[in-house]
XYZ file of C-alpha atoms in Angstrom:
665
model
C 62.655 123.264 71.385
C 66.305 123.907 72.313
C 67.139 127.621 72.587
C 70.518 128.884 71.385
C 72.639 131.371 73.339
C 72.201 129.697 76.735
C 75.135 128.774 78.950
C 75.644 125.183 80.042
C 73.924 125.615 83.417
C 70.832 127.059 81.740
C 70.819 124.356 79.087
C 70.904 121.662 81.780
C 68.156 123.410 83.724
C 66.037 123.540 80.585
C 66.690 119.845 79.880
C 65.520 118.914 83.385
C 62.352 120.942 82.905
C 61.628 119.200 79.598
C 62.129 115.764 81.228
C 59.790 116.718 84.068
C 57.158 117.745 81.485
C 57.672 114.534 79.477
C 59.135 116.362 76.461
C 61.979 113.939 75.904
C 62.903 114.936 72.335
C 63.367 118.549 73.438
C 65.338 117.468 76.505
C 67.532 115.262 74.329
C 68.349 118.215 72.072
C 69.371 120.304 75.115
C 71.587 117.519 76.455
C 73.158 116.959 73.030
C 73.925 120.678 72.743
C 75.688 120.650 76.100
C 77.737 117.613 75.065
C 78.847 119.407 71.901
C 80.424 122.085 74.095
C 81.516 119.789 76.944
C 81.751 116.156 75.863
C 82.431 114.862 79.388
C 79.555 116.620 81.158
C 78.190 113.929 83.494
C 74.766 115.506 84.028
C 74.142 115.978 80.301
C 75.217 112.434 79.501
C 72.946 111.080 82.234
C 69.952 113.048 80.943
C 70.724 111.913 77.390
C 70.506 108.269 78.524
C 67.234 108.929 80.382
C 65.664 110.564 77.304
C 66.837 107.784 74.998
C 65.262 105.195 77.288
C 61.926 106.980 77.383
C 62.049 107.295 73.594
C 62.644 103.538 73.273
C 66.178 103.954 71.917
C 67.575 101.265 74.181
C 70.810 100.542 72.304
C 71.879 104.185 72.208
C 70.756 104.591 75.825
C 73.014 101.701 76.880
C 75.876 103.224 74.892
C 75.350 106.511 76.737
C 75.352 104.688 80.068
C 78.546 102.831 79.158
C 80.218 106.144 78.367
C 78.908 107.588 81.621
C 80.336 104.659 83.623
C 83.649 105.078 81.826
C 83.832 108.730 82.892
C 82.543 108.174 86.428
C 82.710 104.482 87.387
C 81.080 104.970 90.812
C 78.203 107.180 89.625
C 75.245 105.338 91.138
C 72.595 106.940 88.950
C 74.356 105.558 85.852
C 73.844 102.009 87.122
C 70.282 102.842 88.150
C 69.561 104.078 84.636
C 71.159 100.936 83.216
C 68.801 98.936 85.410
C 65.815 100.892 84.125
C 66.897 100.229 80.516
C 67.322 96.485 81.041
C 63.984 96.378 82.893
C 62.292 98.104 79.950
C 63.908 95.545 77.643
C 62.524 92.711 79.782
C 65.966 91.546 80.992
C 65.378 91.319 84.761
C 68.617 89.433 85.477
C 70.816 92.179 84.106
C 68.540 94.831 85.550
C 68.972 93.273 89.009
C 72.760 93.335 88.668
C 72.671 96.998 87.662
C 70.316 98.015 90.493
C 72.489 96.173 93.013
C 75.579 98.033 91.795
C 73.664 101.324 91.906
C 72.877 100.831 95.601
C 76.484 99.878 96.328
C 77.592 103.177 94.804
C 74.830 105.264 96.365
C 72.636 103.681 99.101
C 70.180 106.615 98.868
C 68.813 105.585 95.447
C 65.266 104.762 96.515
C 64.135 103.762 93.007
C 66.857 101.100 92.806
C 65.826 99.541 96.119
C 62.203 99.535 94.985
C 63.072 97.988 91.619
C 65.066 95.217 93.311
C 62.109 94.511 95.573
C 59.757 94.314 92.585
C 62.036 91.913 90.691
C 62.636 89.699 93.721
C 58.901 89.612 94.396
C 58.282 88.494 90.814
C 60.844 85.719 91.328
C 59.028 84.542 94.441
C 61.844 85.551 96.776
C 59.645 87.336 99.287
C 62.118 87.490 102.207
C 64.781 89.128 100.038
C 62.150 91.429 98.530
C 61.112 92.469 102.035
C 64.699 93.524 102.801
C 64.697 95.738 99.716
C 61.351 97.236 100.743
C 62.842 98.018 104.131
C 65.678 99.965 102.510
C 63.192 101.740 100.250
C 61.101 102.705 103.282
C 64.167 103.887 105.192
C 64.920 106.419 102.459
C 61.253 107.382 102.131
C 61.135 108.351 105.809
C 64.405 110.324 105.707
C 64.046 114.111 105.608
C 64.354 115.182 101.968
C 67.314 117.517 102.683
C 69.258 114.529 104.052
C 68.428 112.425 101.011
C 69.893 115.261 98.915
C 72.976 115.343 101.182
C 73.406 111.608 100.727
C 73.272 111.955 96.929
C 75.883 114.721 97.016
C 78.074 112.678 99.349
C 78.039 109.556 97.215
C 78.637 111.532 94.038
C 81.806 113.031 95.530
C 80.453 116.576 95.932
C 81.739 116.785 99.492
C 81.810 120.551 100.049
C 78.243 120.961 98.794
C 77.218 117.981 100.921
C 78.887 119.469 104.005
C 77.240 122.866 103.558
C 73.804 121.326 103.027
C 74.208 118.998 106.003
C 75.361 121.760 108.342
C 72.417 123.911 107.235
C 70.022 121.069 108.086
C 71.651 120.408 111.483
C 71.405 124.077 112.450
C 67.634 123.593 112.433
C 67.705 119.961 113.619
C 70.726 119.722 115.946
C 69.834 116.317 117.406
C 69.011 114.538 114.134
C 71.130 111.399 114.344
C 71.126 110.606 110.613
C 72.264 114.166 109.893
C 75.071 113.782 112.417
C 76.040 110.433 110.887
C 76.162 111.890 107.373
C 78.231 114.886 108.517
C 80.638 112.482 110.234
C 80.904 110.498 106.983
C 81.700 113.703 105.081
C 84.282 114.637 107.715
C 85.912 111.215 107.462
C 86.181 111.518 103.671
C 87.741 114.962 104.094
C 90.191 113.569 106.654
C 88.702 115.475 109.604
C 88.593 112.405 111.827
C 88.417 114.087 115.239
C 85.199 115.888 114.306
C 83.753 112.676 112.877
C 84.646 110.860 116.107
C 82.924 113.513 118.240
C 79.793 113.580 116.051
C 79.330 109.811 116.167
C 80.001 109.612 119.893
C 77.298 112.261 120.403
C 74.911 110.479 118.022
C 75.257 107.260 120.040
C 74.258 109.150 123.179
C 71.048 110.234 121.442
C 70.309 106.783 119.924
C 72.256 104.013 121.715
C 70.537 101.268 119.683
C 71.322 102.739 116.251
C 73.431 99.947 114.775
C 74.643 101.857 111.691
C 75.926 104.711 113.858
C 77.804 102.210 116.023
C 79.347 100.559 112.955
C 80.421 103.953 111.584
C 81.877 104.828 115.009
C 83.961 101.643 115.082
C 85.338 102.436 111.620
C 86.300 105.973 112.670
C 87.989 104.703 115.826
C 89.967 102.285 113.654
C 91.003 105.048 111.252
C 92.223 107.063 114.238
C 94.052 103.919 115.427
C 92.097 103.936 118.685
C 92.250 100.173 118.493
C 91.378 99.372 122.117
C 88.199 101.464 121.950
C 87.264 100.041 118.535
C 87.720 96.520 119.904
C 85.527 97.323 122.904
C 82.776 98.754 120.683
C 82.906 95.839 118.238
C 82.781 93.296 121.048
C 79.710 95.043 122.479
C 77.974 94.710 119.089
C 79.052 91.083 118.821
C 77.617 90.290 122.264
C 74.232 91.629 121.123
C 74.025 88.917 118.470
C 77.019 86.526 118.299
C 75.578 84.788 115.215
C 75.346 87.992 113.133
C 78.019 87.753 110.372
C 78.371 91.553 110.159
C 79.123 91.750 113.887
C 81.449 88.744 113.651
C 83.385 90.383 110.827
C 83.724 93.704 112.646
C 84.932 91.961 115.807
C 87.412 89.971 113.709
C 88.853 93.085 112.083
C 89.266 94.884 115.414
C 90.808 91.771 116.981
C 93.302 91.759 114.123
C 94.139 95.423 114.715
C 94.992 94.715 118.353
C 97.203 91.752 117.434
C 94.859 88.862 118.290
C 95.152 87.211 114.888
C 94.034 83.755 115.917
C 90.792 85.112 117.334
C 90.286 87.139 114.161
C 90.818 84.058 112.004
C 88.374 82.032 114.119
C 85.742 84.736 113.642
C 86.354 84.966 109.892
C 85.859 81.195 109.703
C 82.501 81.595 111.490
C 81.452 84.204 108.932
C 82.423 81.881 106.084
C 80.305 79.093 107.571
C 77.270 81.348 107.058
C 78.494 83.102 103.912
C 80.686 80.567 102.106
C 82.711 82.150 99.334
C 82.143 85.722 100.557
C 84.958 87.602 98.748
C 85.265 90.398 101.307
C 85.683 87.982 104.212
C 88.089 85.762 102.293
C 90.236 88.790 101.446
C 90.181 90.112 105.013
C 91.182 86.633 106.152
C 94.036 86.718 103.628
C 95.221 90.046 105.045
C 95.219 88.587 108.561
C 97.143 85.496 107.484
C 99.675 87.625 105.606
C 100.279 89.871 108.625
C 100.551 86.802 110.841
C 103.258 85.391 108.540
C 101.196 82.459 107.197
C 102.036 83.101 103.557
C 100.712 79.980 101.819
C 97.356 80.130 103.600
C 97.056 83.833 102.711
C 97.596 83.016 99.032
C 94.838 80.366 99.099
C 92.416 82.744 100.809
C 93.011 85.490 98.223
C 92.608 82.997 95.374
C 89.312 81.690 96.778
C 88.095 85.288 96.975
C 88.455 86.091 93.280
C 87.340 82.597 92.308
C 84.102 83.483 94.078
C 83.921 86.989 92.554
C 86.265 87.524 89.566
C 85.722 91.291 89.801
C 86.821 91.677 93.424
C 90.011 93.660 92.919
C 91.247 93.738 96.504
C 91.885 89.978 96.347
C 94.163 90.296 93.299
C 95.976 93.213 94.878
C 96.342 91.269 98.123
C 98.349 88.705 96.142
C 100.346 91.387 94.310
C 101.098 93.155 97.580
C 102.730 90.028 98.981
C 105.585 91.127 96.655
C 106.716 87.480 96.431
C 103.734 86.045 94.516
C 103.808 85.528 90.731
C 100.434 85.393 88.980
C 99.611 82.346 86.875
C 98.688 82.780 83.204
C 95.012 82.124 83.844
C 94.963 84.652 86.697
C 96.555 87.266 84.458
C 93.957 86.610 81.745
C 91.154 86.851 84.277
C 92.387 90.228 85.566
C 92.756 91.599 82.052
C 89.272 90.504 81.006
C 87.842 92.177 84.102
C 89.787 95.399 83.566
C 88.791 95.604 79.903
C 85.091 95.216 80.738
C 82.806 97.896 82.125
C 81.295 96.068 85.109
C 84.007 96.857 87.665
C 83.455 99.337 90.451
C 85.912 102.232 90.564
C 87.841 100.823 93.520
C 88.007 97.321 92.051
C 89.406 98.766 88.824
C 92.121 100.607 90.754
C 93.118 97.441 92.615
C 93.235 95.371 89.432
C 95.313 97.982 87.562
C 97.974 97.963 90.285
C 97.880 94.157 90.422
C 98.352 93.967 86.636
C 101.260 96.390 86.910
C 102.948 94.017 89.358
C 102.068 90.931 87.270
C 103.707 92.344 84.135
C 106.654 93.646 86.162
C 107.329 90.079 87.307
C 107.199 88.973 83.657
C 109.703 91.720 82.731
C 107.207 93.341 80.331
C 107.996 96.762 81.725
C 106.157 98.913 79.173
C 102.873 97.075 79.712
C 103.523 97.107 83.451
C 104.037 100.871 83.476
C 100.824 101.371 81.492
C 98.813 99.654 84.207
C 100.634 101.443 87.044
C 99.973 104.724 85.250
C 96.294 103.874 84.793
C 95.903 102.950 88.464
C 97.588 106.155 89.558
C 95.426 108.258 87.256
C 92.302 106.708 88.740
C 93.566 107.350 92.283
C 94.432 110.948 91.439
C 90.827 111.604 90.412
C 89.781 110.705 93.970
C 92.614 112.644 95.601
C 92.487 116.097 97.167
C 96.288 116.343 97.307
C 97.781 119.753 96.454
C 101.567 119.810 95.909
C 101.746 123.604 96.315
C 99.912 123.387 99.622
C 102.324 120.692 100.850
C 105.334 122.805 99.874
C 103.850 125.731 101.785
C 103.235 123.523 104.833
C 106.848 122.324 104.917
C 108.108 125.855 104.330
C 106.164 126.944 107.416
C 108.180 124.441 109.467
C 111.440 125.920 108.170
C 110.266 129.435 108.925
C 108.977 128.721 112.446
C 111.468 126.141 113.740
C 114.578 128.273 114.113
C 117.638 127.907 116.356
C 116.079 130.615 118.523
C 112.969 128.476 119.080
C 114.972 125.475 120.298
C 117.185 127.664 122.472
C 114.094 129.272 124.035
C 112.311 125.959 124.655
C 115.301 123.791 125.622
C 115.107 121.812 128.851
C 111.337 121.453 128.662
C 109.150 118.576 127.504
C 108.872 115.055 128.898
C 112.205 113.361 129.606
C 111.158 109.804 128.564
C 113.842 108.169 126.389
C 111.451 105.402 125.219
C 110.445 106.477 121.678
C 112.474 105.734 118.575
C 111.014 107.477 115.533
C 111.786 105.983 112.110
C 110.607 108.445 109.501
C 111.098 109.630 105.927
C 109.222 108.562 102.807
C 107.226 105.357 102.381
C 109.042 102.608 100.458
C 112.409 103.938 101.676
C 113.352 100.888 103.748
C 111.768 101.928 107.043
C 110.059 98.547 107.557
C 113.430 96.816 107.193
C 114.979 99.136 109.794
C 112.047 98.535 112.129
C 112.327 94.762 111.744
C 116.072 94.929 112.431
C 115.687 97.067 115.549
C 112.556 95.268 116.798
C 114.650 92.081 116.805
C 116.637 93.626 119.673
C 115.606 92.428 123.126
C 115.169 95.999 124.404
C 113.027 97.381 121.552
C 109.374 96.817 120.704
C 108.124 97.260 117.156
C 104.647 98.770 116.917
C 102.883 100.470 113.996
C 102.816 103.644 111.958
C 101.342 105.490 114.922
C 99.157 108.555 114.222
C 99.722 110.262 117.574
C 102.214 112.940 116.507
C 100.122 113.797 113.451
C 97.008 114.077 115.642
C 98.821 116.351 118.068
C 99.999 118.579 115.211
C 96.433 118.630 113.882
C 95.136 119.811 117.251
C 97.715 122.600 117.369
C 96.916 123.525 113.775
C 93.243 123.972 114.535
C 93.816 126.711 117.076
C 92.694 129.507 114.764
C 93.221 133.229 114.791
C 90.436 135.612 113.790
C 91.989 135.636 110.305
C 91.290 131.854 110.182
C 94.963 131.121 109.464
C 96.620 128.201 111.203
C 98.829 129.013 114.161
C 100.882 125.812 113.948
C 103.868 125.648 113.849
C 104.242 129.322 114.849
C 102.542 128.631 118.170
C 105.305 126.243 119.266
C 107.096 129.253 120.733
C 104.061 130.050 122.916
C 103.812 126.656 124.629
C 105.064 126.696 128.216
C 107.025 123.960 129.987
C 103.921 122.350 131.498
C 102.160 122.155 128.125
C 105.185 120.635 126.396
C 105.654 118.096 129.193
C 101.948 117.184 129.142
C 102.070 116.601 125.375
C 105.071 114.330 125.765
C 103.361 112.436 128.583
C 100.222 112.090 126.457
C 102.263 110.537 123.658
C 103.855 108.015 126.023
C 100.497 107.130 127.609
C 98.467 106.899 124.396
C 100.998 104.652 122.647
C 101.366 102.210 125.544
C 98.692 99.870 124.168
C 100.944 99.069 121.191
C 103.962 98.128 123.321
C 105.089 94.895 124.943
C 107.562 94.935 127.843
C 110.710 96.411 126.247
C 112.050 99.736 127.551
C 112.125 101.283 124.056
C 109.607 101.251 121.208
C 109.461 102.292 117.562
C 106.981 104.673 115.934
C 107.349 104.096 112.191
C 104.995 106.797 110.874
C 106.955 108.144 107.861
C 105.153 111.493 107.761
C 106.517 112.407 111.192
C 109.495 113.993 109.380
C 107.251 117.036 108.953
C 107.047 117.443 112.730
C 110.559 116.779 114.039
C 110.534 120.202 115.687
C 107.429 119.293 117.682
C 108.855 115.875 118.571
C 112.091 117.308 119.974
C 110.210 119.934 121.990
C 107.836 117.498 123.716
C 110.220 114.496 123.845
C 113.744 115.912 123.877
C 115.322 112.514 124.611
C 113.560 110.689 121.772
C 115.766 109.176 119.082
C 115.038 109.849 115.403
C 116.195 107.812 112.416
C 115.757 109.146 108.875
C 115.242 106.177 106.531
C 116.650 107.509 103.256
C 116.664 105.822 99.840
C 118.066 106.799 96.447
C 115.483 109.233 95.005
C 114.534 107.505 91.742
C 114.189 104.106 93.423
C 112.250 105.528 96.366
C 109.850 107.633 94.314
C 109.144 104.992 91.692
C 108.567 102.378 94.399
C 106.010 104.725 95.950
C 104.386 105.379 92.572
C 103.755 101.673 91.963
C 102.384 101.060 95.467
C 98.667 101.306 96.198
C 98.403 102.457 99.816
C 95.487 101.502 102.053
C 94.986 105.194 102.815
C 96.953 108.431 102.802
C 100.284 108.997 101.006
C 98.358 110.702 98.187
C 101.516 112.416 96.924
C 102.609 109.073 95.431
C 99.879 108.950 92.762
C 101.755 111.005 90.192
C 105.395 111.155 89.054
C 105.549 114.928 89.334
C 103.837 114.902 92.729
C 106.083 112.259 94.297
C 109.214 113.910 92.885
C 108.257 117.286 94.318
C 107.462 115.705 97.665
C 110.856 113.993 97.823
C 112.594 117.288 97.043
C 110.608 119.087 99.740
C 111.419 116.293 102.202
C 115.170 116.549 101.541
C 115.025 120.316 101.953
C 113.218 120.028 105.286
C 115.563 117.303 106.554
C 118.511 119.548 105.681
C 116.866 122.237 107.806
C 116.438 119.900 110.778
C 120.122 118.980 110.573
C 121.020 122.669 110.597
C 118.872 123.654 113.610
C 119.186 120.333 115.506
C 122.676 119.129 114.584
C 123.218 115.457 115.363
C 119.644 114.897 116.571
C 118.692 112.749 113.581
C 120.593 109.699 112.339
C 120.319 109.276 108.585
C 120.442 105.644 107.444
C 120.797 105.125 103.709
C 118.922 102.066 102.457
C 121.646 101.175 99.952
C 124.245 101.225 102.755
C 122.177 98.737 104.758
C 122.101 96.395 101.773
C 125.876 96.741 101.246
C 126.964 96.510 104.892
C 124.223 95.181 107.155
C 126.322 94.610 110.254
C 128.082 97.961 109.979
C 124.788 99.837 109.751
C 123.211 97.791 112.541
C 126.110 98.633 114.848
C 125.887 102.289 113.802
C 122.164 102.441 114.684
C 122.619 100.653 118.006
C 125.517 102.959 118.932
C 123.261 105.953 118.222
C 120.549 104.412 120.410
C 123.031 103.582 123.163
C 122.266 99.857 123.046
C 124.565 96.826 122.904
C 124.922 94.801 119.722
C 122.752 91.669 119.427
C 123.069 89.052 116.689
C 119.272 88.870 116.428
C 119.369 92.218 114.631
C 121.446 90.630 111.866
C 119.094 87.623 111.785
C 116.054 89.934 111.705
C 114.186 87.741 109.196
C 113.880 85.033 111.846
C 111.987 87.339 114.210
C 108.346 86.321 114.684
C 106.149 89.422 114.841
C 103.208 90.925 113.006
C 104.253 93.326 110.234
C 101.465 95.447 108.794
C 103.099 97.316 105.932
C 103.536 96.518 102.243
C 107.011 95.106 102.985
C 105.783 92.464 105.435
C 106.868 89.481 103.334
C 110.155 91.040 102.235
C 111.398 91.611 105.804
C 110.812 87.930 106.589
C 113.630 87.053 104.167
C 117.366 87.756 104.208
C 118.672 90.969 102.625
C 118.314 91.135 98.832
C 119.264 93.791 96.281
C 116.681 92.602 93.750
C 114.711 95.864 93.566
C 117.539 98.395 93.991
C 117.737 99.333 90.307
C 114.278 98.211 89.230
C 113.357 101.763 88.231
C 115.936 101.691 85.428
C 113.777 99.231 83.465
C 111.056 101.911 83.461
C 113.411 104.841 82.857
C 111.969 105.773 79.445
C 108.692 106.642 81.218
C 110.189 108.546 84.159
C 111.263 111.898 82.700
C 108.538 113.788 84.669
C 109.970 112.301 87.864
C 113.520 113.341 86.998
C 112.361 116.875 86.272
C 110.418 117.089 89.539
C 113.417 115.853 91.524
C 115.627 118.539 89.993
C 118.992 118.687 91.689
C 118.090 115.641 93.825
C 118.294 113.506 90.675
C 121.874 112.769 89.717
C 122.590 111.304 86.278
C 124.158 107.853 86.698
C 127.878 107.742 86.096
C 128.928 106.019 82.897
């Protein structure tokens, strides 16, 4: 019987005990009591569904599972429980779908692998059943603490997962699966260097562990170590050139290093074995888009969601072309998927942003904003972004990077004049500036390079006993040799992205946080601040789904605060480094292209070339969200787009504060 006066943790503990003892009515009462106090408690709702199933209340159990999936769309145990319910009802088809989704959300759900094997065996599909048994056995042989870590990891409880994994590795320091899981946790927390080191060490212990090698390739890619990732993926491919997983990995890494034709050839090989595979078709679409083959990219994306109507990345691939307008039937298909409850969390996010763009193109701005808002809310749930922490980080730059610092450290660093940094906020016109300048015969366009951010991260991790970060305070302690070595490292590590031009562009927008570091290690580097009117810039960021990072854009208040902090820091850089940064206003480029081109080239000390005016004719891979837009002549179509959404943007105006100026009447 349920006891009154217990707190939620005790009530849940009691419910678990009742379930273990088979007292499902009592457990159900405990779960219901918790839900009275906390209607969105995931654990209580899950236990409620379990009890209802055991009590034969299948309809209410399914309703509980639906609610659970609505609250936590990637909660693997919810899909596993749904599978159990359908299995109990004798509906093996739907049970199979649920178990498959459960394992996609959480690969450590042994019961779901077993259930799939049982169903496939009953269907006479013994080879497929054997694969499921293999996965079941893999989990059965894993140390129980690591199974628990895996559950925590895939349920988003990263700090608990990290602590449990570290505790296990203290006793088992060479356990490769433990190292792999800790690397996965590190990657999700953004600690990529540690993840890289862990996986490299794990490979030394088990060179033939394929999953570790795949994880290592993905980490190398995230760190933009593209040459190493390509080498690793090619080594896997050479082991078994007919393996579609290895073909796909090799294709992706070929794409990252600019060999798009090879990537496309490999994707075609995958599709010969797996015709209609939505992931491969979408990846192929991304490659075609970056390569400038627009019409073929559209067809590849369309084939992807024709094969799997719930594969959101394909819809968003079309939306992210910026030039594509969804057909009526495509819009209806997206809406029916979004309104259902079968989408994974990530697919729902992609479809919400795609629907936002679809209704924007139809000038139904209220409906459009609703979908953009929904997509951003879903992204924010996944985000660890803290606006106060970001403000404090930028304030630390202002405090540490004083005129005295630059006077003390002047004349040091590496004297290379090669780098041109284009920085600021995303969606501020930086891709347009890069395309213009990369059209010059003496300038190579590259990527949003992570090298400065990685260097700052290394400096930040030099801890004092108090565990506070030294960076950027420790910039004053670096001697001439250290500063020069850091500059040389930047030049050397970015060389893979360059062609033969004497100058090259690093377009990482977040580098504005580290201009002090840049000017100390590369005093002759040129810096361009790509600036855009605040409402237009922030709203454009808000309606953009980024591949990774830029988490400050997933809320109107957050993006407004970030813009204000950015302006404040850029004002500081102008004060302590007068004339070092050229500000280029996006609206000025649209109004006077040639004037602004000449102004930038004068700042860079380069002669004028007509190709910079005809930038849209330049053939090069462009990997940002603006790739299709910069292949067309200048347009002012989106300059005032935000005004159609203005009734929804009061939180943004308030966050911008003095940076928002009321339009003149």
